[in-house]
Amino acid sequence: MAVHGCADGQPGTFKIYRQYHEKLQREGGYYVFAVYWIRGRGVQVLTHGRHQASRLPTVRGHGGGDHLGPQRAKIPISAVL
């Protein structure tokens, strides 16, 4: 899930982790993406959809913290929904 917009005004993104993505591709799996707004104490899902892991747009990885290294990529909401 990705929030529609961040507090700093930047658009939301989905984060894809290489080790999980590669396994999902091997298994012929799908991602289910959802975009939401925070509403009071809950969330409101604005839109959602699914994509086969092997058909995601090409993205470049970047650092994801010490435990993941450069094994994470960000995908803009507009690229999948």
PDB file of N, CA and C in Angstrom:
ATOM      1  N   MET A   1       0.849  -1.173   0.000  1.00  0.00           N
ATOM      2  CA  MET A   1       0.000   0.000   0.000  1.00  0.00           C
ATOM      3  C   MET A   1       0.891   1.231   0.000  1.00  0.00           C
ATOM      4  N   ALA A   2       0.369   2.277  -0.604  1.00  0.00           N
ATOM      5  CA  ALA A   2       1.076   3.550  -0.621  1.00  0.00           C
ATOM      6  C   ALA A   2       0.094   4.651  -0.277  1.00  0.00           C
ATOM      7  N   VAL A   3       0.544   5.590   0.520  1.00  0.00           N
ATOM      8  CA  VAL A   3      -0.292   6.736   0.825  1.00  0.00           C
ATOM      9  C   VAL A   3      -0.310   7.626  -0.422  1.00  0.00           C
ATOM     10  N   HIS A   4      -1.473   8.232  -0.709  1.00  0.00           N
ATOM     11  CA  HIS A   4      -1.647   9.027  -1.928  1.00  0.00           C
ATOM     12  C   HIS A   4      -0.643  10.164  -2.010  1.00  0.00           C
ATOM     13  N   GLY A   5      -0.388  10.838  -0.929  1.00  0.00           N
ATOM     14  CA  GLY A   5       0.591  11.921  -0.879  1.00  0.00           C
ATOM     15  C   GLY A   5       1.252  11.952   0.484  1.00  0.00           C
ATOM     16  N   CYS A   6       2.518  12.310   0.509  1.00  0.00           N
ATOM     17  CA  CYS A   6       3.268  12.340   1.763  1.00  0.00           C
ATOM     18  C   CYS A   6       3.130  13.702   2.429  1.00  0.00           C
ATOM     19  N   ALA A   7       3.461  13.769   3.694  1.00  0.00           N
ATOM     20  CA  ALA A   7       3.360  15.010   4.453  1.00  0.00           C
ATOM     21  C   ALA A   7       4.221  16.118   3.851  1.00  0.00           C
ATOM     22  N   ASP A   8       5.326  15.758   3.186  1.00  0.00           N
ATOM     23  CA  ASP A   8       6.203  16.763   2.588  1.00  0.00           C
ATOM     24  C   ASP A   8       5.750  17.195   1.200  1.00  0.00           C
ATOM     25  N   GLY A   9       4.575  16.704   0.761  1.00  0.00           N
ATOM     26  CA  GLY A   9       4.042  17.098  -0.540  1.00  0.00           C
ATOM     27  C   GLY A   9       4.459  16.208  -1.698  1.00  0.00           C
ATOM     28  N   GLN A  10       5.367  15.279  -1.458  1.00  0.00           N
ATOM     29  CA  GLN A  10       5.810  14.368  -2.512  1.00  0.00           C
ATOM     30  C   GLN A  10       4.742  13.301  -2.751  1.00  0.00           C
ATOM     31  N   PRO A  11       4.616  12.843  -4.002  1.00  0.00           N
ATOM     32  CA  PRO A  11       3.656  11.771  -4.268  1.00  0.00           C
ATOM     33  C   PRO A  11       4.116  10.464  -3.623  1.00  0.00           C
ATOM     34  N   GLY A  12       3.183   9.609  -3.309  1.00  0.00           N
ATOM     35  CA  GLY A  12       3.510   8.318  -2.715  1.00  0.00           C
ATOM     36  C   GLY A  12       4.152   7.382  -3.729  1.00  0.00           C
ATOM     37  N   THR A  13       4.870   6.389  -3.230  1.00  0.00           N
ATOM     38  CA  THR A  13       5.500   5.376  -4.078  1.00  0.00           C
ATOM     39  C   THR A  13       5.323   4.011  -3.429  1.00  0.00           C
ATOM     40  N   PHE A  14       5.458   2.987  -4.247  1.00  0.00           N
ATOM     41  CA  PHE A  14       5.498   1.618  -3.747  1.00  0.00           C
ATOM     42  C   PHE A  14       6.952   1.206  -3.662  1.00  0.00           C
ATOM     43  N   LYS A  15       7.326   0.509  -2.614  1.00  0.00           N
ATOM     44  CA  LYS A  15       8.697   0.029  -2.449  1.00  0.00           C
ATOM     45  C   LYS A  15       8.738  -1.462  -2.744  1.00  0.00           C
ATOM     46  N   ILE A  16       9.645  -1.845  -3.617  1.00  0.00           N
ATOM     47  CA  ILE A  16       9.794  -3.230  -4.037  1.00  0.00           C
ATOM     48  C   ILE A  16      11.173  -3.699  -3.578  1.00  0.00           C
ATOM     49  N   TYR A  17      11.223  -4.806  -2.858  1.00  0.00           N
ATOM     50  CA  TYR A  17      12.472  -5.343  -2.339  1.00  0.00           C
ATOM     51  C   TYR A  17      12.938  -6.499  -3.219  1.00  0.00           C
ATOM     52  N   ARG A  18      14.183  -6.398  -3.676  1.00  0.00           N
ATOM     53  CA  ARG A  18      14.726  -7.320  -4.667  1.00  0.00           C
ATOM     54  C   ARG A  18      14.564  -8.792  -4.292  1.00  0.00           C
ATOM     55  N   GLN A  19      14.951  -9.186  -3.079  1.00  0.00           N
ATOM     56  CA  GLN A  19      14.918 -10.609  -2.734  1.00  0.00           C
ATOM     57  C   GLN A  19      13.499 -11.168  -2.804  1.00  0.00           C
ATOM     58  N   TYR A  20      12.515 -10.387  -2.396  1.00  0.00           N
ATOM     59  CA  TYR A  20      11.127 -10.851  -2.445  1.00  0.00           C
ATOM     60  C   TYR A  20      10.583 -10.791  -3.868  1.00  0.00           C
ATOM     61  N   HIS A  21      10.982  -9.750  -4.594  1.00  0.00           N
ATOM     62  CA  HIS A  21      10.532  -9.579  -5.979  1.00  0.00           C
ATOM     63  C   HIS A  21      11.015 -10.737  -6.853  1.00  0.00           C
ATOM     64  N   GLU A  22      12.269 -11.112  -6.711  1.00  0.00           N
ATOM     65  CA  GLU A  22      12.811 -12.205  -7.515  1.00  0.00           C
ATOM     66  C   GLU A  22      12.084 -13.515  -7.223  1.00  0.00           C
ATOM     67  N   LYS A  23      11.771 -13.762  -5.968  1.00  0.00           N
ATOM     68  CA  LYS A  23      11.039 -14.983  -5.623  1.00  0.00           C
ATOM     69  C   LYS A  23       9.629 -14.943  -6.214  1.00  0.00           C
ATOM     70  N   LEU A  24       8.983 -13.808  -6.122  1.00  0.00           N
ATOM     71  CA  LEU A  24       7.636 -13.670  -6.672  1.00  0.00           C
ATOM     72  C   LEU A  24       7.643 -13.884  -8.188  1.00  0.00           C
ATOM     73  N   GLN A  25       8.661 -13.368  -8.865  1.00  0.00           N
ATOM     74  CA  GLN A  25       8.789 -13.584 -10.308  1.00  0.00           C
ATOM     75  C   GLN A  25       8.960 -15.070 -10.626  1.00  0.00           C
ATOM     76  N   ARG A  26       9.843 -15.743  -9.896  1.00  0.00           N
ATOM     77  CA  ARG A  26      10.085 -17.174 -10.136  1.00  0.00           C
ATOM     78  C   ARG A  26       8.813 -18.004  -9.965  1.00  0.00           C
ATOM     79  N   GLU A  27       7.988 -17.615  -9.009  1.00  0.00           N
ATOM     80  CA  GLU A  27       6.774 -18.360  -8.700  1.00  0.00           C
ATOM     81  C   GLU A  27       5.572 -17.937  -9.552  1.00  0.00           C
ATOM     82  N   GLY A  28       5.778 -16.951 -10.441  1.00  0.00           N
ATOM     83  CA  GLY A  28       4.673 -16.474 -11.284  1.00  0.00           C
ATOM     84  C   GLY A  28       3.632 -15.688 -10.503  1.00  0.00           C
ATOM     85  N   GLY A  29       4.076 -15.028  -9.440  1.00  0.00           N
ATOM     86  CA  GLY A  29       3.158 -14.326  -8.548  1.00  0.00           C
ATOM     87  C   GLY A  29       2.757 -12.938  -8.999  1.00  0.00           C
ATOM     88  N   TYR A  30       1.850 -12.364  -8.231  1.00  0.00           N
ATOM     89  CA  TYR A  30       1.285 -11.041  -8.497  1.00  0.00           C
ATOM     90  C   TYR A  30       1.485 -10.125  -7.305  1.00  0.00           C
ATOM     91  N   TYR A  31       1.523  -8.834  -7.590  1.00  0.00           N
ATOM     92  CA  TYR A  31       1.453  -7.800  -6.563  1.00  0.00           C
ATOM     93  C   TYR A  31       0.029  -7.272  -6.553  1.00  0.00           C
ATOM     94  N   VAL A  32      -0.466  -6.935  -5.382  1.00  0.00           N
ATOM     95  CA  VAL A  32      -1.715  -6.199  -5.261  1.00  0.00           C
ATOM     96  C   VAL A  32      -1.331  -4.840  -4.683  1.00  0.00           C
ATOM     97  N   PHE A  33      -1.588  -3.787  -5.455  1.00  0.00           N
ATOM     98  CA  PHE A  33      -1.256  -2.426  -5.049  1.00  0.00           C
ATOM     99  C   PHE A  33      -2.520  -1.710  -4.608  1.00  0.00           C
ATOM    100  N   ALA A  34      -2.416  -0.915  -3.563  1.00  0.00           N
ATOM    101  CA  ALA A  34      -3.549  -0.111  -3.100  1.00  0.00           C
ATOM    102  C   ALA A  34      -3.035   1.264  -2.685  1.00  0.00           C
ATOM    103  N   VAL A  35      -3.798   2.289  -3.013  1.00  0.00           N
ATOM    104  CA  VAL A  35      -3.480   3.666  -2.628  1.00  0.00           C
ATOM    105  C   VAL A  35      -4.530   4.107  -1.618  1.00  0.00           C
ATOM    106  N   TYR A  36      -4.086   4.756  -0.563  1.00  0.00           N
ATOM    107  CA  TYR A  36      -5.009   5.116   0.517  1.00  0.00           C
ATOM    108  C   TYR A  36      -4.762   6.513   1.038  1.00  0.00           C
ATOM    109  N   TRP A  37      -5.746   7.034   1.751  1.00  0.00           N
ATOM    110  CA  TRP A  37      -5.673   8.259   2.541  1.00  0.00           C
ATOM    111  C   TRP A  37      -5.871   7.869   3.997  1.00  0.00           C
ATOM    112  N   ILE A  38      -5.226   8.584   4.885  1.00  0.00           N
ATOM    113  CA  ILE A  38      -5.491   8.425   6.317  1.00  0.00           C
ATOM    114  C   ILE A  38      -6.772   9.210   6.610  1.00  0.00           C
ATOM    115  N   ARG A  39      -7.734   8.570   7.247  1.00  0.00           N
ATOM    116  CA  ARG A  39      -9.018   9.201   7.598  1.00  0.00           C
ATOM    117  C   ARG A  39      -9.275   8.985   9.086  1.00  0.00           C
ATOM    118  N   GLY A  40      -9.077  10.013   9.877  1.00  0.00           N
ATOM    119  CA  GLY A  40      -9.296   9.882  11.315  1.00  0.00           C
ATOM    120  C   GLY A  40      -8.423   8.778  11.885  1.00  0.00           C
ATOM    121  N   ARG A  41      -9.046   7.745  12.429  1.00  0.00           N
ATOM    122  CA  ARG A  41      -8.311   6.622  13.006  1.00  0.00           C
ATOM    123  C   ARG A  41      -8.146   5.464  12.031  1.00  0.00           C
ATOM    124  N   GLY A  42      -8.609   5.623  10.816  1.00  0.00           N
ATOM    125  CA  GLY A  42      -8.542   4.530   9.842  1.00  0.00           C
ATOM    126  C   GLY A  42      -7.953   4.985   8.519  1.00  0.00           C
ATOM    127  N   VAL A  43      -8.198   4.187   7.505  1.00  0.00           N
ATOM    128  CA  VAL A  43      -7.728   4.499   6.162  1.00  0.00           C
ATOM    129  C   VAL A  43      -8.885   4.343   5.182  1.00  0.00           C
ATOM    130  N   GLN A  44      -8.808   5.089   4.083  1.00  0.00           N
ATOM    131  CA  GLN A  44      -9.762   4.963   2.989  1.00  0.00           C
ATOM    132  C   GLN A  44      -8.980   4.538   1.757  1.00  0.00           C
ATOM    133  N   VAL A  45      -9.286   3.358   1.214  1.00  0.00           N
ATOM    134  CA  VAL A  45      -8.623   2.894  -0.005  1.00  0.00           C
ATOM    135  C   VAL A  45      -9.226   3.648  -1.179  1.00  0.00           C
ATOM    136  N   LEU A  46      -8.369   4.341  -1.941  1.00  0.00           N
ATOM    137  CA  LEU A  46      -8.820   5.143  -3.072  1.00  0.00           C
ATOM    138  C   LEU A  46      -8.897   4.331  -4.360  1.00  0.00           C
ATOM    139  N   THR A  47      -7.922   3.459  -4.568  1.00  0.00           N
ATOM    140  CA  THR A  47      -7.890   2.615  -5.751  1.00  0.00           C
ATOM    141  C   THR A  47      -6.985   1.426  -5.479  1.00  0.00           C
ATOM    142  N   HIS A  48      -7.156   0.388  -6.264  1.00  0.00           N
ATOM    143  CA  HIS A  48      -6.302  -0.784  -6.108  1.00  0.00           C
ATOM    144  C   HIS A  48      -6.248  -1.541  -7.425  1.00  0.00           C
ATOM    145  N   GLY A  49      -5.286  -2.400  -7.546  1.00  0.00           N
ATOM    146  CA  GLY A  49      -5.144  -3.218  -8.745  1.00  0.00           C
ATOM    147  C   GLY A  49      -4.042  -4.238  -8.546  1.00  0.00           C
ATOM    148  N   ARG A  50      -3.952  -5.187  -9.470  1.00  0.00           N
ATOM    149  CA  ARG A  50      -2.905  -6.205  -9.354  1.00  0.00           C
ATOM    150  C   ARG A  50      -2.100  -6.249 -10.648  1.00  0.00           C
ATOM    151  N   HIS A  51      -0.830  -6.635 -10.496  1.00  0.00           N
ATOM    152  CA  HIS A  51       0.090  -6.740 -11.623  1.00  0.00           C
ATOM    153  C   HIS A  51       0.960  -7.971 -11.437  1.00  0.00           C
ATOM    154  N   GLN A  52       1.200  -8.680 -12.510  1.00  0.00           N
ATOM    155  CA  GLN A  52       2.105  -9.818 -12.459  1.00  0.00           C
ATOM    156  C   GLN A  52       3.510  -9.288 -12.180  1.00  0.00           C
ATOM    157  N   ALA A  53       4.226  -9.936 -11.283  1.00  0.00           N
ATOM    158  CA  ALA A  53       5.552  -9.473 -10.871  1.00  0.00           C
ATOM    159  C   ALA A  53       6.494  -9.316 -12.064  1.00  0.00           C
ATOM    160  N   SER A  54       6.401 -10.200 -13.027  1.00  0.00           N
ATOM    161  CA  SER A  54       7.296 -10.143 -14.184  1.00  0.00           C
ATOM    162  C   SER A  54       6.980  -8.978 -15.122  1.00  0.00           C
ATOM    163  N   ARG A  55       5.875  -8.293 -14.925  1.00  0.00           N
ATOM    164  CA  ARG A  55       5.481  -7.201 -15.815  1.00  0.00           C
ATOM    165  C   ARG A  55       5.569  -5.820 -15.178  1.00  0.00           C
ATOM    166  N   LEU A  56       6.230  -5.728 -14.045  1.00  0.00           N
ATOM    167  CA  LEU A  56       6.394  -4.416 -13.420  1.00  0.00           C
ATOM    168  C   LEU A  56       7.312  -3.559 -14.281  1.00  0.00           C
ATOM    169  N   PRO A  57       7.120  -2.231 -14.253  1.00  0.00           N
ATOM    170  CA  PRO A  57       8.025  -1.358 -15.000  1.00  0.00           C
ATOM    171  C   PRO A  57       9.452  -1.485 -14.468  1.00  0.00           C
ATOM    172  N   THR A  58      10.424  -1.275 -15.323  1.00  0.00           N
ATOM    173  CA  THR A  58      11.831  -1.324 -14.906  1.00  0.00           C
ATOM    174  C   THR A  58      12.112  -0.160 -13.972  1.00  0.00           C
ATOM    175  N   VAL A  59      12.747  -0.476 -12.850  1.00  0.00           N
ATOM    176  CA  VAL A  59      13.078   0.550 -11.859  1.00  0.00           C
ATOM    177  C   VAL A  59      14.524   0.362 -11.422  1.00  0.00           C
ATOM    178  N   ARG A  60      15.110   1.424 -10.916  1.00  0.00           N
ATOM    179  CA  ARG A  60      16.478   1.356 -10.395  1.00  0.00           C
ATOM    180  C   ARG A  60      16.434   1.218  -8.886  1.00  0.00           C
ATOM    181  N   GLY A  61      17.307   0.363  -8.354  1.00  0.00           N
ATOM    182  CA  GLY A  61      17.391   0.167  -6.914  1.00  0.00           C
ATOM    183  C   GLY A  61      18.165   1.275  -6.237  1.00  0.00           C
ATOM    184  N   HIS A  62      17.984   1.396  -4.941  1.00  0.00           N
ATOM    185  CA  HIS A  62      18.748   2.332  -4.122  1.00  0.00           C
ATOM    186  C   HIS A  62      18.839   1.759  -2.726  1.00  0.00           C
ATOM    187  N   GLY A  63      19.636   2.386  -1.882  1.00  0.00           N
ATOM    188  CA  GLY A  63      19.840   1.892  -0.528  1.00  0.00           C
ATOM    189  C   GLY A  63      18.554   1.801   0.256  1.00  0.00           C
ATOM    190  N   GLY A  64      18.429   0.757   1.042  1.00  0.00           N
ATOM    191  CA  GLY A  64      17.219   0.551   1.813  1.00  0.00           C
ATOM    192  C   GLY A  64      17.497   0.368   3.290  1.00  0.00           C
ATOM    193  N   GLY A  65      18.644   0.828   3.749  1.00  0.00           N
ATOM    194  CA  GLY A  65      18.997   0.616   5.148  1.00  0.00           C
ATOM    195  C   GLY A  65      20.044  -0.473   5.255  1.00  0.00           C
ATOM    196  N   ASP A  66      20.666  -0.572   6.414  1.00  0.00           N
ATOM    197  CA  ASP A  66      21.753  -1.525   6.611  1.00  0.00           C
ATOM    198  C   ASP A  66      21.342  -2.967   6.350  1.00  0.00           C
ATOM    199  N   HIS A  67      20.133  -3.345   6.719  1.00  0.00           N
ATOM    200  CA  HIS A  67      19.722  -4.736   6.593  1.00  0.00           C
ATOM    201  C   HIS A  67      19.379  -5.128   5.157  1.00  0.00           C
ATOM    202  N   LEU A  68      19.152  -4.164   4.273  1.00  0.00           N
ATOM    203  CA  LEU A  68      18.790  -4.495   2.893  1.00  0.00           C
ATOM    204  C   LEU A  68      19.793  -4.013   1.856  1.00  0.00           C
ATOM    205  N   GLY A  69      20.670  -3.085   2.225  1.00  0.00           N
ATOM    206  CA  GLY A  69      21.622  -2.550   1.259  1.00  0.00           C
ATOM    207  C   GLY A  69      20.887  -1.929   0.089  1.00  0.00           C
ATOM    208  N   PRO A  70      21.491  -1.965  -1.116  1.00  0.00           N
ATOM    209  CA  PRO A  70      20.845  -1.358  -2.290  1.00  0.00           C
ATOM    210  C   PRO A  70      19.865  -2.331  -2.953  1.00  0.00           C
ATOM    211  N   GLN A  71      18.993  -2.884  -2.190  1.00  0.00           N
ATOM    212  CA  GLN A  71      18.122  -3.947  -2.674  1.00  0.00           C
ATOM    213  C   GLN A  71      16.663  -3.509  -2.779  1.00  0.00           C
ATOM    214  N   ARG A  72      16.414  -2.213  -2.832  1.00  0.00           N
ATOM    215  CA  ARG A  72      15.047  -1.711  -2.830  1.00  0.00           C
ATOM    216  C   ARG A  72      14.857  -0.753  -3.995  1.00  0.00           C
ATOM    217  N   ALA A  73      13.685  -0.769  -4.588  1.00  0.00           N
ATOM    218  CA  ALA A  73      13.351   0.169  -5.661  1.00  0.00           C
ATOM    219  C   ALA A  73      12.018   0.823  -5.343  1.00  0.00           C
ATOM    220  N   LYS A  74      11.831   2.045  -5.823  1.00  0.00           N
ATOM    221  CA  LYS A  74      10.563   2.748  -5.656  1.00  0.00           C
ATOM    222  C   LYS A  74       9.861   2.807  -7.008  1.00  0.00           C
ATOM    223  N   ILE A  75       8.560   2.569  -6.988  1.00  0.00           N
ATOM    224  CA  ILE A  75       7.748   2.649  -8.198  1.00  0.00           C
ATOM    225  C   ILE A  75       6.675   3.696  -7.963  1.00  0.00           C
ATOM    226  N   PRO A  76       6.581   4.690  -8.839  1.00  0.00           N
ATOM    227  CA  PRO A  76       5.532   5.704  -8.675  1.00  0.00           C
ATOM    228  C   PRO A  76       4.148   5.075  -8.814  1.00  0.00           C
ATOM    229  N   ILE A  77       3.194   5.622  -8.092  1.00  0.00           N
ATOM    230  CA  ILE A  77       1.818   5.138  -8.162  1.00  0.00           C
ATOM    231  C   ILE A  77       1.341   5.132  -9.606  1.00  0.00           C
ATOM    232  N   SER A  78       1.644   6.189 -10.343  1.00  0.00           N
ATOM    233  CA  SER A  78       1.162   6.320 -11.724  1.00  0.00           C
ATOM    234  C   SER A  78       1.697   5.221 -12.658  1.00  0.00           C
ATOM    235  N   ALA A  79       2.770   4.545 -12.267  1.00  0.00           N
ATOM    236  CA  ALA A  79       3.346   3.501 -13.116  1.00  0.00           C
ATOM    237  C   ALA A  79       2.556   2.188 -13.044  1.00  0.00           C
ATOM    238  N   VAL A  80       1.758   2.011 -11.987  1.00  0.00           N
ATOM    239  CA  VAL A  80       1.036   0.738 -11.831  1.00  0.00           C
ATOM    240  C   VAL A  80      -0.460   0.898 -11.646  1.00  0.00           C
ATOM    241  N   LEU A  81      -0.942   2.090 -11.365  1.00  0.00           N
ATOM    242  CA  LEU A  81      -2.392   2.296 -11.198  1.00  0.00           C
ATOM    243  C   LEU A  81      -2.866   3.473 -12.038  1.00  0.00           C
TER     244      LEU A  81
END
